[in-house]
Short mmCIF file of C-alpha atoms and ligand atoms in Angstrom, two decimals:
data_model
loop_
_atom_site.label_atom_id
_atom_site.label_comp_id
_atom_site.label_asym_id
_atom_site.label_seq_id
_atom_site.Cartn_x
_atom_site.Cartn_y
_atom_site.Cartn_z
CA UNK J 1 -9.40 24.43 7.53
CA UNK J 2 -5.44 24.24 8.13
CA UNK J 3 -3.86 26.25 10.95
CA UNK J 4 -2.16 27.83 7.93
CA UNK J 5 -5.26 29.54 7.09
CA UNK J 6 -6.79 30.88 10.50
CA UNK J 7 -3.15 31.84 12.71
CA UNK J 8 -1.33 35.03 11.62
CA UNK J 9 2.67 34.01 11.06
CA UNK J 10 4.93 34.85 14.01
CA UNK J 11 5.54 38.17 14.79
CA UNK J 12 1.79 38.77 15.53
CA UNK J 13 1.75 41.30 18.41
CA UNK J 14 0.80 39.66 21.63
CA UNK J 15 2.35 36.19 20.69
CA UNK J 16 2.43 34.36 24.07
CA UNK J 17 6.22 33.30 22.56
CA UNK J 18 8.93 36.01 23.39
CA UNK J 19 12.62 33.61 22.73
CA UNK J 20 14.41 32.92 19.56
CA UNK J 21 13.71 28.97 19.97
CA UNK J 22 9.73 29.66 19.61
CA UNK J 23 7.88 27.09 17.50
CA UNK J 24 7.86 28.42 13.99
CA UNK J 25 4.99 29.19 12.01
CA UNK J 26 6.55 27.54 9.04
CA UNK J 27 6.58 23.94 10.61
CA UNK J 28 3.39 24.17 12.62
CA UNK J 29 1.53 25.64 9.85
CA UNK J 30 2.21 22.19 7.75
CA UNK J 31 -0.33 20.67 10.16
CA UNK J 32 -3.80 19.91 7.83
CA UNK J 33 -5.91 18.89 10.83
CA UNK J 34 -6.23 15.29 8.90
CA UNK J 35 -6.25 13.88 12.54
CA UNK J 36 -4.31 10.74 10.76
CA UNK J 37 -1.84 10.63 13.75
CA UNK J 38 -4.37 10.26 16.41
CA UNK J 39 -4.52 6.48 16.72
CA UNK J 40 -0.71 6.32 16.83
CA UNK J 41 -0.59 8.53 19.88
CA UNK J 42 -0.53 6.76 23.13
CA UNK J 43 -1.38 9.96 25.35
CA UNK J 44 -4.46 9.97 22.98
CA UNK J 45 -5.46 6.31 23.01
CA UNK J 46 -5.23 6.58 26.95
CA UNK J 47 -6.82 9.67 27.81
CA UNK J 48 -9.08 10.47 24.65
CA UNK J 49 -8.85 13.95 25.23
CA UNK J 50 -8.56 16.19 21.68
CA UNK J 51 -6.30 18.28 23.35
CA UNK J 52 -3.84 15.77 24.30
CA UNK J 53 -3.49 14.18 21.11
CA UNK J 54 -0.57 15.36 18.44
CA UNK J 55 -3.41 17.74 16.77
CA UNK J 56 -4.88 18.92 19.58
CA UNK J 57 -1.05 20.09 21.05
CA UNK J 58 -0.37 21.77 17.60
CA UNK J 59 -3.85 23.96 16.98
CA UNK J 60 -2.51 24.46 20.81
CA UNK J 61 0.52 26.21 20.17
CA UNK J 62 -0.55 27.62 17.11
CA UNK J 63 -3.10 29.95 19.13
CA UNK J 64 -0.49 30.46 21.83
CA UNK J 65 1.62 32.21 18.94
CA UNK J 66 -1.79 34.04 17.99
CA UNK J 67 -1.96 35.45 21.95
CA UNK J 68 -4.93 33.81 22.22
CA UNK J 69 -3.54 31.09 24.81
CA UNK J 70 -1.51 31.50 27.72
CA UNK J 71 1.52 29.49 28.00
CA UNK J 72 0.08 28.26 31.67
CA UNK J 73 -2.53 26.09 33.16
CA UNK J 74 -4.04 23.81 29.99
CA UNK J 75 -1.36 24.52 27.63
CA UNK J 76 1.03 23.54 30.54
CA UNK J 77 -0.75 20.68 31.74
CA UNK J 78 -1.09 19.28 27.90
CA UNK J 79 2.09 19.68 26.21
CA UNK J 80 3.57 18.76 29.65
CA UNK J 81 2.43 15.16 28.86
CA UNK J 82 3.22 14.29 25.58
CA UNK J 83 6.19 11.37 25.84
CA UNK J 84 8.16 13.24 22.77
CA UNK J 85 7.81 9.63 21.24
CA UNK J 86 7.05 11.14 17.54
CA UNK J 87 4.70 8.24 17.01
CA UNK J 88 2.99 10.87 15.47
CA UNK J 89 5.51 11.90 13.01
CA UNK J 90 5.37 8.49 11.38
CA UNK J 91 1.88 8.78 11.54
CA UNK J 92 2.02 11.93 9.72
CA UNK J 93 1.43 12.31 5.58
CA UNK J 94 2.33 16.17 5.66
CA UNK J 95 5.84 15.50 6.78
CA UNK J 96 5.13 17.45 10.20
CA UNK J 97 8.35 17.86 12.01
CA UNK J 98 6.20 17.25 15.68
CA UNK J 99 9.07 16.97 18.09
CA UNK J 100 10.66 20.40 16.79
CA UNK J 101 7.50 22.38 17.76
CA UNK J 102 7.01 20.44 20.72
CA UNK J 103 10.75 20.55 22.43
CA UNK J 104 10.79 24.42 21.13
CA UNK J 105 7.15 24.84 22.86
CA UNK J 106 8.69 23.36 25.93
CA UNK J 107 12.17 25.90 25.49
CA UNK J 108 9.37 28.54 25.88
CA UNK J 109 7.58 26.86 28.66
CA UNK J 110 11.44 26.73 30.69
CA UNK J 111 11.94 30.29 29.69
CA UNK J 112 8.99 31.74 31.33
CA UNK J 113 8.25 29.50 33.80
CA UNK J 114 9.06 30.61 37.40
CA UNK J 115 10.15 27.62 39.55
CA UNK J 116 11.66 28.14 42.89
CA UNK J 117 13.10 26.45 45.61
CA UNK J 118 14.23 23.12 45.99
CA UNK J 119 12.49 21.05 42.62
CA UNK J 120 14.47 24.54 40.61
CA UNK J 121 17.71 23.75 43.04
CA UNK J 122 17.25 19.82 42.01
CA UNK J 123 16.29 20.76 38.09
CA UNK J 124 19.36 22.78 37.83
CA UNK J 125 22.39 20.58 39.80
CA UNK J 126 20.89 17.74 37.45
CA UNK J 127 20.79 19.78 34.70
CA UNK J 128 24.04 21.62 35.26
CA UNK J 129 26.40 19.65 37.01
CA UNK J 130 25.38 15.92 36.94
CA UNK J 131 24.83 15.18 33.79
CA UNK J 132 27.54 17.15 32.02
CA UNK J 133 30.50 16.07 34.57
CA UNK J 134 31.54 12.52 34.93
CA UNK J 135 33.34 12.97 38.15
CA UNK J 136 30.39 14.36 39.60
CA UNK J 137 27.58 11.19 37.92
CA UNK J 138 30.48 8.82 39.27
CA UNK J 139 30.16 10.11 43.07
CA UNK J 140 26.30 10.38 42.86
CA UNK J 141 26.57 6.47 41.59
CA UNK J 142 28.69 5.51 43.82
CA UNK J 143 26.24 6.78 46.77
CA UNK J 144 23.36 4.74 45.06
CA UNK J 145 25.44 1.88 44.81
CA UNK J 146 26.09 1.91 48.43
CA UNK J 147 22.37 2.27 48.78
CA UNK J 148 21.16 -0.86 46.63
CA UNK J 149 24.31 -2.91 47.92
CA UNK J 150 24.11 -2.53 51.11
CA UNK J 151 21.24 -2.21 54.13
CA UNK J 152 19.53 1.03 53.20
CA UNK J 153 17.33 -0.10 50.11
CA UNK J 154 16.31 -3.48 51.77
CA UNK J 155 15.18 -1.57 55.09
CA UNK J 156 13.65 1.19 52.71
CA UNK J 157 11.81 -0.75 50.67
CA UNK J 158 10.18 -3.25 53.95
CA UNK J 159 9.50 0.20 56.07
CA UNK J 160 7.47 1.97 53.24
CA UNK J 161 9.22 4.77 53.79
CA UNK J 162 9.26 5.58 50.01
CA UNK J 163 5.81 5.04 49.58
CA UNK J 164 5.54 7.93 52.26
CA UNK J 165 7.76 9.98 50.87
CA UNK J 166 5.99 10.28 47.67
CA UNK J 167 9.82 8.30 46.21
CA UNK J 168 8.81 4.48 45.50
CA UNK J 169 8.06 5.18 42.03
CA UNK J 170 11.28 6.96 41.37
CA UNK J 171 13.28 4.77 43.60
CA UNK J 172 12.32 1.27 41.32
CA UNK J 173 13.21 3.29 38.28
CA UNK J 174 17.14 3.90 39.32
CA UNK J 175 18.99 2.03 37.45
CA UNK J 176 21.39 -0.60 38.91
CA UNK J 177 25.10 0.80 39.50
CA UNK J 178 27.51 -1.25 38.19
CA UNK J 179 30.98 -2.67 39.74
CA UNK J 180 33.09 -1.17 37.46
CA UNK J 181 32.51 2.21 35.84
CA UNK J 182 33.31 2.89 32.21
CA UNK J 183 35.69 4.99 32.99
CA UNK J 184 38.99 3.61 32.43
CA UNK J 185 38.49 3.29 28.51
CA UNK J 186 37.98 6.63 28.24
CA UNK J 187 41.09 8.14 25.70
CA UNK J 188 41.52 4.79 24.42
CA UNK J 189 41.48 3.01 20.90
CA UNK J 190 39.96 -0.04 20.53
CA UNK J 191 41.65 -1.82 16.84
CA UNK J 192 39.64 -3.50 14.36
CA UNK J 193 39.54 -7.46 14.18
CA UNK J 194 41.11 -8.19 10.97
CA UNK J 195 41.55 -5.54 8.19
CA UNK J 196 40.03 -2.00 9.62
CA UNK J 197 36.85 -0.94 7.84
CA UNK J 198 36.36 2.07 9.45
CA UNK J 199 37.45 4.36 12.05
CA UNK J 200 34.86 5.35 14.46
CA UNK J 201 34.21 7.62 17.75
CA UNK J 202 31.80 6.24 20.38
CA UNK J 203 29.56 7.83 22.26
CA UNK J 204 30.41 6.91 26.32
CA UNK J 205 26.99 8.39 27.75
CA UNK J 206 26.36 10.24 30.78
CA UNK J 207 24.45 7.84 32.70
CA UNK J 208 25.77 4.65 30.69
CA UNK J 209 28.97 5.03 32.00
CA UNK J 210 27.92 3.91 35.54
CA UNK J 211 24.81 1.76 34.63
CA UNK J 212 25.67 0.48 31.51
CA UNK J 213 29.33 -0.01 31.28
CA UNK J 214 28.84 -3.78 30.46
CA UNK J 215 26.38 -2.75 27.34
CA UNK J 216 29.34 -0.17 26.37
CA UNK J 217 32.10 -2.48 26.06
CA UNK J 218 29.65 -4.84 24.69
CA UNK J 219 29.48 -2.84 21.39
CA UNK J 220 32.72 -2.16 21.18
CA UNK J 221 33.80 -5.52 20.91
CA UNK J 222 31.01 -5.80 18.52
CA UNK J 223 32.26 -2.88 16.32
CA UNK J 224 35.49 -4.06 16.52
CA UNK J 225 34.38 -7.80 15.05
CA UNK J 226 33.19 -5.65 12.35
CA UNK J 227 36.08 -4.19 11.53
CA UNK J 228 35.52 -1.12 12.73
CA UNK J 229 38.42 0.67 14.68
CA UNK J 230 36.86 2.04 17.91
CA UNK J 231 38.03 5.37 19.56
CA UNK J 232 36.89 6.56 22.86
CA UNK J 233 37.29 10.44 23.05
CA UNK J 234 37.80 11.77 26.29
CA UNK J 235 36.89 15.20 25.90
CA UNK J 236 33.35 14.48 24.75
CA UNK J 237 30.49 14.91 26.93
CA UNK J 238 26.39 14.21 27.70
CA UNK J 239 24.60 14.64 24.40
CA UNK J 240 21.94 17.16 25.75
CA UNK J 241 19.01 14.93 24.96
CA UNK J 242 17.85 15.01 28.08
CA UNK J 243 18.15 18.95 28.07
CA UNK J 244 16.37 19.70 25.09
CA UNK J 245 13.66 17.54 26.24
CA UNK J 246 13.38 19.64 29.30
CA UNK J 247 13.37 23.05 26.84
CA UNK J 248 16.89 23.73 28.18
CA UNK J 249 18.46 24.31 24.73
CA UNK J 250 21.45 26.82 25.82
CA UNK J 251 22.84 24.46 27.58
CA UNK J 252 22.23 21.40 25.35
CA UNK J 253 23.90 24.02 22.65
CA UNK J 254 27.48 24.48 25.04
CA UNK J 255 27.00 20.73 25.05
CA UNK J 256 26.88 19.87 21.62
CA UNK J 257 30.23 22.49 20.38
CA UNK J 258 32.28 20.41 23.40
CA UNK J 259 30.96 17.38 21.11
CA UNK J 260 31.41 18.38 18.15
CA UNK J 261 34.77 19.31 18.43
CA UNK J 262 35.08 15.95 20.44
CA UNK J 263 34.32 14.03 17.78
CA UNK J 264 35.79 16.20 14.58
CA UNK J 265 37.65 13.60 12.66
CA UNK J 266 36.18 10.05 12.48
CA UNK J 267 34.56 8.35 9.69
CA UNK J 268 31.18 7.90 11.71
CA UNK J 269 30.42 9.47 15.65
CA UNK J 270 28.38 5.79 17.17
CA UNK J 271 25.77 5.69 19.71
CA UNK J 272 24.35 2.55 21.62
CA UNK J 273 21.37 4.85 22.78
CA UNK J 274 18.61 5.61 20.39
CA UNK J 275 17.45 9.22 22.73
CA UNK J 276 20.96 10.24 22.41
CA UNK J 277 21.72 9.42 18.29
CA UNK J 278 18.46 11.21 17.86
CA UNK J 279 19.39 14.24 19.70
CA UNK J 280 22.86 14.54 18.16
CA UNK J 281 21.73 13.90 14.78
CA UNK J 282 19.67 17.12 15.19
CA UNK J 283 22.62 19.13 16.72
CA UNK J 284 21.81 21.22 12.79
CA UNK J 285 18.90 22.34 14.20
CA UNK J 286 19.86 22.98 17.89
CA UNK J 287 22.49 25.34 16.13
CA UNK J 288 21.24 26.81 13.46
CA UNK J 289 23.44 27.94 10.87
CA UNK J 290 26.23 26.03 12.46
CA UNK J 291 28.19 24.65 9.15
CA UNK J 292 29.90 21.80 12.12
CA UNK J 293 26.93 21.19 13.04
CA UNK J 294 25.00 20.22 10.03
CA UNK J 295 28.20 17.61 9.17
CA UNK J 296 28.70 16.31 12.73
CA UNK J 297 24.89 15.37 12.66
CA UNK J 298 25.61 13.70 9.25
CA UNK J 299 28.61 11.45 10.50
CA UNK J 300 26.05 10.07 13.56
CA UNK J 301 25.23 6.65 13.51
CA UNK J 302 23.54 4.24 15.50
CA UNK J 303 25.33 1.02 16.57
CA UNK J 304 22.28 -0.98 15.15
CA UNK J 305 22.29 1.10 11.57
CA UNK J 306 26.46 1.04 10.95
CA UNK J 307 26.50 -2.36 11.72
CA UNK J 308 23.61 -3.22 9.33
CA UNK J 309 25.46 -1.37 6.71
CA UNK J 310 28.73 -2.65 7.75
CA UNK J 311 27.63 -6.73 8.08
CA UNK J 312 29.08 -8.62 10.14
CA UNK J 313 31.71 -11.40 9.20
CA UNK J 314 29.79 -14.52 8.13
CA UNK J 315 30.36 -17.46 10.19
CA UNK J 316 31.41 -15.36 13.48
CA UNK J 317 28.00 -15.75 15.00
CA UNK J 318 27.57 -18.91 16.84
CA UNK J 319 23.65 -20.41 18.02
CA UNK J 320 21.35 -18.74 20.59
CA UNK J 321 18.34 -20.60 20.67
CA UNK J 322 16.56 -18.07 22.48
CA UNK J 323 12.94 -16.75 22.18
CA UNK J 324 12.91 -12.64 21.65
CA UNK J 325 10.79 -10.21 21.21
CA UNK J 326 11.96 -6.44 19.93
CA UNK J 327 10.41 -3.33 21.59
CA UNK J 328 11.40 -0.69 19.02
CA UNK J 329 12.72 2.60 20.79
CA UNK J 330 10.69 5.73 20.10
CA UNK J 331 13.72 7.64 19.13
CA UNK J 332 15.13 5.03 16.87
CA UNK J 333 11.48 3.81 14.98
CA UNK J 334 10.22 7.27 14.89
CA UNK J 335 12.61 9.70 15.54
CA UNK J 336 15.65 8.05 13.28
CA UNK J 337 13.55 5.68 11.17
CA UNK J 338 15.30 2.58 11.93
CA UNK J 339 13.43 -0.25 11.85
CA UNK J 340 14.77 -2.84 9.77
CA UNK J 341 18.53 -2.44 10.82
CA UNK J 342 17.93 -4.25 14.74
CA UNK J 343 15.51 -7.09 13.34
CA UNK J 344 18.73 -7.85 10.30
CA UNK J 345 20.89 -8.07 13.05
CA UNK J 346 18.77 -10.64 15.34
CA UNK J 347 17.95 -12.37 12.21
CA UNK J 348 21.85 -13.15 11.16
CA UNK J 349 22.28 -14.83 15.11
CA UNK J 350 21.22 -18.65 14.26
CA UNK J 351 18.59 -20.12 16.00
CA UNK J 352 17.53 -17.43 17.44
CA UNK J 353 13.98 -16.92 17.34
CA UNK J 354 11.96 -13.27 16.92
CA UNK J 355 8.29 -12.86 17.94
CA UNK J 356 7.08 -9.39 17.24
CA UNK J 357 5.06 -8.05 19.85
CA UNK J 358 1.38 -6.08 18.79
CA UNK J 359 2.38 -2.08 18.83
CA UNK J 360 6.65 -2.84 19.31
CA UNK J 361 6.53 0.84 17.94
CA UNK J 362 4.53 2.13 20.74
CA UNK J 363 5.83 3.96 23.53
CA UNK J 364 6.40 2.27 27.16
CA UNK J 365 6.29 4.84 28.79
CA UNK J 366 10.58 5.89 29.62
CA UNK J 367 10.30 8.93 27.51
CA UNK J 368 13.62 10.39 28.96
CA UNK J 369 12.36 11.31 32.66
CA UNK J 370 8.88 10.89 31.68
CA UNK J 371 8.15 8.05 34.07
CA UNK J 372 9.25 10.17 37.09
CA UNK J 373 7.18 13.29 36.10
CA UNK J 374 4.22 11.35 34.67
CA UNK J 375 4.39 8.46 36.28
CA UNK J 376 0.93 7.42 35.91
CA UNK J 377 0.64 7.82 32.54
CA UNK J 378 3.83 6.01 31.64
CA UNK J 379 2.91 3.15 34.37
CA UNK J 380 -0.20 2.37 32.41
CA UNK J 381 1.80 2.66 29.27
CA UNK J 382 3.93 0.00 30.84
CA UNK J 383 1.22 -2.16 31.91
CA UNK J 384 -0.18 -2.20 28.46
CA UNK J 385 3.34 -2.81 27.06
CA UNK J 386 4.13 -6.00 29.64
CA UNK J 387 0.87 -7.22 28.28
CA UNK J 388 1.81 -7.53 24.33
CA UNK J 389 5.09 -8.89 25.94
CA UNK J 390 3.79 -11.71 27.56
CA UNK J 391 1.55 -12.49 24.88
CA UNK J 392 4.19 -13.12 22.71
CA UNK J 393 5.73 -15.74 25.60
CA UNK J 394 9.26 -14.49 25.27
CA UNK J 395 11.86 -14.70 27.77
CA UNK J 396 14.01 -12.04 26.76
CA UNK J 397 12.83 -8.08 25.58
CA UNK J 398 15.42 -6.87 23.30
CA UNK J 399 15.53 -3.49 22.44
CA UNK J 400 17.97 -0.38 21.82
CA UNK J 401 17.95 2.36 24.06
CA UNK J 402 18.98 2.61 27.87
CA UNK J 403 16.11 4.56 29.30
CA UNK J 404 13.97 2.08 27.72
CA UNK J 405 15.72 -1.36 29.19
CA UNK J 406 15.23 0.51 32.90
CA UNK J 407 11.66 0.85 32.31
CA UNK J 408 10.92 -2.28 30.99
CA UNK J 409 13.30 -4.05 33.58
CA UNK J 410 10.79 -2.12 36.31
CA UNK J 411 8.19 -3.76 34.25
CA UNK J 412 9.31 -7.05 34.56
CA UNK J 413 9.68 -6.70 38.36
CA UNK J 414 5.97 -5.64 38.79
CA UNK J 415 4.57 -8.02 36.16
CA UNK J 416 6.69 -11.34 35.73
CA UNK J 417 5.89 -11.13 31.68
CA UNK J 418 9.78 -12.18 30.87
CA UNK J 419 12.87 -12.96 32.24
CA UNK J 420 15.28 -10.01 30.88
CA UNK J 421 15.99 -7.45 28.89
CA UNK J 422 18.90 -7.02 26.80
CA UNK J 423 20.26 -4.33 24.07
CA UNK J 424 20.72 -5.71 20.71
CA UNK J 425 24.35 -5.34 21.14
CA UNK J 426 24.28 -7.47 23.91
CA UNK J 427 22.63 -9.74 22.17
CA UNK J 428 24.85 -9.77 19.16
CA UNK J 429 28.29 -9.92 21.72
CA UNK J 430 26.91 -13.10 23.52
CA UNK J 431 26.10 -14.24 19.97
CA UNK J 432 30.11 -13.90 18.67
CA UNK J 433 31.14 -15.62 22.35
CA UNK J 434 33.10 -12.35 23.63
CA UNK J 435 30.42 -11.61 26.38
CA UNK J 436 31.93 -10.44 29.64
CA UNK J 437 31.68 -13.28 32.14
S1 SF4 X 1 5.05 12.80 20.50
FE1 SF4 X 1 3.95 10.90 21.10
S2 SF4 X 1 2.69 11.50 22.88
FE2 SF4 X 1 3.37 13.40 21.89
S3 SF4 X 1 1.70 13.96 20.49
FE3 SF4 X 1 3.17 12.74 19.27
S4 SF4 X 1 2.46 10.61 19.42
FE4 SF4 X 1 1.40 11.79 21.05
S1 SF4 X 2 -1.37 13.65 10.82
FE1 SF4 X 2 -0.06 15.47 10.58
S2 SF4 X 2 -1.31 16.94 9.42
FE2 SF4 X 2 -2.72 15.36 10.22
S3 SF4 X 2 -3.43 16.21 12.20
FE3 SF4 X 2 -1.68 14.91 12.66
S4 SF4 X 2 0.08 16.35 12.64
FE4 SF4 X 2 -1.63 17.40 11.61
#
């Protein structure tokens, strides 16, 4: 029997969903109960609990809209840790749009949820003013950078204090400030090599701008070997993925206007991060009935999917005779359906050789901030993960997405199963010879 069939459609009195960003009836109700998606859920495979598998979450909200569930304890504890990683969506033959009804469950959860004190104070500077403002990410760096640099982390790390402090976990997940911020490319056009195929925007990222600045003006110079002119706006901002994740979707929508008006103009709006390309190619959903919306989200491209469409010049790639192995990003394999346009990349670099790890689809646990909220879940995700790595006995993890290459850098640390991990536009800018020294 389909949900369709047993839960009255919203509006039933005593719904335990009271905002306008409530899962709707007409996209959980698609769910037949086939229980296809289970395998391809890693909270399922790990815990083997019904009610923390893709089904199990649905039928969950579904009798949450019937007031027959409250939206606290269980429901909390369940939807609370699902990764977002759509495996499930893929998995899925009635086209159920999962991570909708999930991230609009968790807008519910964040509306009625009453957290005080100083996690709420932390949630909300995050949330509010670190993400959003540069100036304010590039102090906060800054003071980290000082901290892995210098004394503090070394003294930290040999007293245990973290361990104490309840912090290790979080602590081996920062990612590593770089020297330079990208910051002074902001505003700036970067031309095409040759004749100009295209004009696009790029996407600068919140936290990529002080811990991935390298990887950034790696894919411009690879963009720009494509022909592709390269502008940086200024005015643009975080994408919100990280919001709507959370269920903070007011402020991911005041996000995604600065954006879109940011980015009005180009040919294509590029990302180098699969969590963000996914979240600003649903910016039509986010705002609904939004007519700039609906055609900013159709101009976004990932790096790895314009430059598969783009090609790049023949002959420009010279030899890495390197052994790789791809970890597909959640939000690129599942949420964007890219697949093929990262391995046609790798494949054009001569000599280099791809093993494909068992599962490369599955999750490893980054999930946004999932690995500092769930962090044993996504540890044993990781474990699992470093294992298909080192059976495949590459030395190098390439993959697509930011949060991803800091979790599976934390896994290399704790398990030794390869040497590095780079993005595949890393990869591609060592190939053409224009990698920073
Ligand atoms: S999004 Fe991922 S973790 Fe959540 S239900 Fe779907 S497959 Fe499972
Ligand atoms: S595969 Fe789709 S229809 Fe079947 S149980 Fe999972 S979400 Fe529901």
């Amino acid at each position: 029997m389909s949900i369709a069939e047993t839960t009255p459609a919203v509006g039933t009195s005593g719904s335990a969903f009271h905002t306008a960003d409530r899962p709707r009836w007409e996209d959980y109700s698609r769910c037949i109960h086939c229980g296809l998606c289970l395998e391809a859920c890693p909270t399922f495979r790990l815990l083997g609990e019904e009610m923390d598998s893709p089904r199990g979450r649905i039928y969950q909200i579904a009798q949450a809209d019937a007031g027959r569930l409250p939206l606290a304890g269980a429901f909390e504890t369940h939807i609370g840790r699902c990764l977002d990683c759509r495996a499930c969506q893929t998995a899925c033959p009635s086209g159920v749009e999962y991570g909708k009804i999930l991230e609009r469950a968790r807008a519910e959860l964040a509306a009625q949820r009453e957290v005080r004190g100083p996690r709420a104070w932390l949630a909300n500077y995050v949330f509010r003013r670190l993400l959003p403002d540069p100036r304010a990410m590039a102090r906060q760096a800054r003071l980290l950078r000082w901290y892995q640099r210098g004394g503090p982390r070394a003294v930290a790390r040999a007293t245990g204090v973290l361990r104490l402090l309840g912090l290790a976990q979080a602590e081996s997940l920062a990612p590593e400030v770089e020297g330079e911020f990208f910051r002074a490319e902001m505003g700036r056009t970067f031309p095409a090599v040759g004749p100009r195929r295209a004009r696009v925007a790029f996407l600068a990222g919140c936290v990529q701008r002080v811990a991935f600045a390298g990887m950034n003006r790696a894919t411009i110079r690879v963009l720009q070997a494509a022909g592709c002119e390269v502008v940086i706006p200024a005015a643009q901002t975080c994408c919100g993925a990280l919001h709507v994740h959370a269920g903070r979707r007011e402020e991911a929508r005041e996000l995604a206007r600065t954006n879109i008006q940011a980015f009005a103009g180009f040919d294509a709006v590029v990302t180098n991060s699969a969590g963000c390309g996914s979240a600003l190619k649903e910016y039509g959903d986010l705002l609904a009935g939004d007519a700039a919306a609906e055609e900013f989200a159709g101009r976004v491209r990932d790096a790895t999917e314009l430059l598969a469409a783009l090609g790049l010049p023949a002959g420009m790639l010279r030899p890495l005779p390197w052994k790789v192995t791809y970890q597909d990003p959640c939000h690129l394999a599942h949420g964007q359906r890219i697949r093929s346009a990262p391995r046609q990349l790798m494949a054009a670099i001569p000599e280099l050789e791809l093993v494909e790890m068992e599962r490369a689809d599955s999750c490893c646990g980054s999930a946004g901030i999932y690995n500092v909220v769930q962090p044993e879940i996504a540890g044993r995700l990781l474990d699992e993960k470093m294992a298909t790595v080192r059976a495949t006995r590459a030395g190098t993890i390439v993959t697509a997405n930011p949060g991803c290459m800091l979790q599976l850098r934390a896994g290399i640390r704790r398990s030794g199963a390869a040497d590095r991990v780079m993005h595949v536009m890393e990869l591609l800018d060592a190939a053409l010879g224009s990698a920073e020294q």
